[in-house]
């Protein structure tokens, strides 16, 4: 399956994946699950869930102090 990964405000990547998890997609775009939220159809998904969508949105989390 071909998956488009959109990192909001940054890049869009496309990958061919079979049996990958959302954490695997994050690794491919060099992001840690601790610094982002993975969204499918506007809803967060667990990083360990298998990829079942052709379009994934990645939101970077903002930390402040």
PDB file of C-alpha atoms in Angstrom:
ATOM      1  CA  UNK A   1       0.000   0.000   0.000  1.00  0.00           C
ATOM      2  CA  UNK A   2       1.225   3.508  -0.825  1.00  0.00           C
ATOM      3  CA  UNK A   3       1.001   5.892   2.158  1.00  0.00           C
ATOM      4  CA  UNK A   4       1.322   9.675   2.150  1.00  0.00           C
ATOM      5  CA  UNK A   5       2.736  11.110   5.386  1.00  0.00           C
ATOM      6  CA  UNK A   6       2.162  14.835   5.821  1.00  0.00           C
ATOM      7  CA  UNK A   7       4.240  16.498   8.545  1.00  0.00           C
ATOM      8  CA  UNK A   8       2.168  19.645   9.110  1.00  0.00           C
ATOM      9  CA  UNK A   9       4.064  22.814   8.229  1.00  0.00           C
ATOM     10  CA  UNK A  10       7.012  20.857   6.896  1.00  0.00           C
ATOM     11  CA  UNK A  11       7.215  18.053   4.329  1.00  0.00           C
ATOM     12  CA  UNK A  12       5.091  15.453   2.604  1.00  0.00           C
ATOM     13  CA  UNK A  13       6.545  11.970   2.149  1.00  0.00           C
ATOM     14  CA  UNK A  14       5.296   8.896   0.293  1.00  0.00           C
ATOM     15  CA  UNK A  15       6.182   5.330   1.191  1.00  0.00           C
ATOM     16  CA  UNK A  16       5.246   1.831   0.095  1.00  0.00           C
ATOM     17  CA  UNK A  17       4.453  -0.113   3.251  1.00  0.00           C
ATOM     18  CA  UNK A  18       3.276  -3.601   4.083  1.00  0.00           C
ATOM     19  CA  UNK A  19       2.770  -4.639   7.680  1.00  0.00           C
ATOM     20  CA  UNK A  20       4.207  -1.383   9.050  1.00  0.00           C
ATOM     21  CA  UNK A  21       3.028   0.418  12.179  1.00  0.00           C
ATOM     22  CA  UNK A  22       2.604   4.157  12.541  1.00  0.00           C
ATOM     23  CA  UNK A  23       5.807   4.138  14.635  1.00  0.00           C
ATOM     24  CA  UNK A  24       7.609   2.664  11.601  1.00  0.00           C
ATOM     25  CA  UNK A  25       6.376   5.604   9.511  1.00  0.00           C
ATOM     26  CA  UNK A  26       7.658   8.056  12.116  1.00  0.00           C
ATOM     27  CA  UNK A  27      11.055   6.376  12.021  1.00  0.00           C
ATOM     28  CA  UNK A  28      11.164   6.802   8.240  1.00  0.00           C
ATOM     29  CA  UNK A  29      10.602  10.562   8.568  1.00  0.00           C
ATOM     30  CA  UNK A  30      13.126  10.761  11.442  1.00  0.00           C
ATOM     31  CA  UNK A  31      10.637  11.752  14.167  1.00  0.00           C
ATOM     32  CA  UNK A  32      10.149  10.384  17.665  1.00  0.00           C
ATOM     33  CA  UNK A  33       6.698   9.337  18.910  1.00  0.00           C
ATOM     34  CA  UNK A  34       7.434  11.508  21.962  1.00  0.00           C
ATOM     35  CA  UNK A  35       7.459  14.722  19.921  1.00  0.00           C
ATOM     36  CA  UNK A  36       4.452  14.205  17.624  1.00  0.00           C
ATOM     37  CA  UNK A  37       0.852  13.035  17.361  1.00  0.00           C
ATOM     38  CA  UNK A  38      -0.149  10.772  14.489  1.00  0.00           C
ATOM     39  CA  UNK A  39      -3.575  11.574  13.072  1.00  0.00           C
ATOM     40  CA  UNK A  40      -5.824   9.670  10.654  1.00  0.00           C
ATOM     41  CA  UNK A  41      -9.059  11.333   9.551  1.00  0.00           C
ATOM     42  CA  UNK A  42      -8.547  14.001  12.229  1.00  0.00           C
ATOM     43  CA  UNK A  43      -8.246  11.492  15.068  1.00  0.00           C
ATOM     44  CA  UNK A  44      -5.106  10.393  16.924  1.00  0.00           C
ATOM     45  CA  UNK A  45      -3.983   6.805  16.454  1.00  0.00           C
ATOM     46  CA  UNK A  46      -1.627   4.710  18.612  1.00  0.00           C
ATOM     47  CA  UNK A  47       1.869   4.461  17.182  1.00  0.00           C
ATOM     48  CA  UNK A  48       1.910   0.672  17.597  1.00  0.00           C
ATOM     49  CA  UNK A  49      -1.229   0.205  15.465  1.00  0.00           C
ATOM     50  CA  UNK A  50      -0.762  -1.211  11.945  1.00  0.00           C
ATOM     51  CA  UNK A  51      -1.022   1.342   9.142  1.00  0.00           C
ATOM     52  CA  UNK A  52      -4.486   1.078   7.596  1.00  0.00           C
ATOM     53  CA  UNK A  53      -4.837   4.484   5.954  1.00  0.00           C
ATOM     54  CA  UNK A  54      -3.373   5.903   2.766  1.00  0.00           C
ATOM     55  CA  UNK A  55      -3.007   9.394   4.273  1.00  0.00           C
ATOM     56  CA  UNK A  56      -1.429  10.145   7.655  1.00  0.00           C
ATOM     57  CA  UNK A  57      -0.999  13.556   9.246  1.00  0.00           C
ATOM     58  CA  UNK A  58       1.785  14.134  11.763  1.00  0.00           C
ATOM     59  CA  UNK A  59       1.532  17.085  14.173  1.00  0.00           C
ATOM     60  CA  UNK A  60       4.584  18.235  16.091  1.00  0.00           C
ATOM     61  CA  UNK A  61       3.842  18.859  19.755  1.00  0.00           C
ATOM     62  CA  UNK A  62       4.804  22.255  21.142  1.00  0.00           C
ATOM     63  CA  UNK A  63       6.574  22.497  24.468  1.00  0.00           C
ATOM     64  CA  UNK A  64       6.917  25.702  26.351  1.00  0.00           C
ATOM     65  CA  UNK A  65       7.841  26.977  29.703  1.00  0.00           C
TER      66      UNK A  65
END
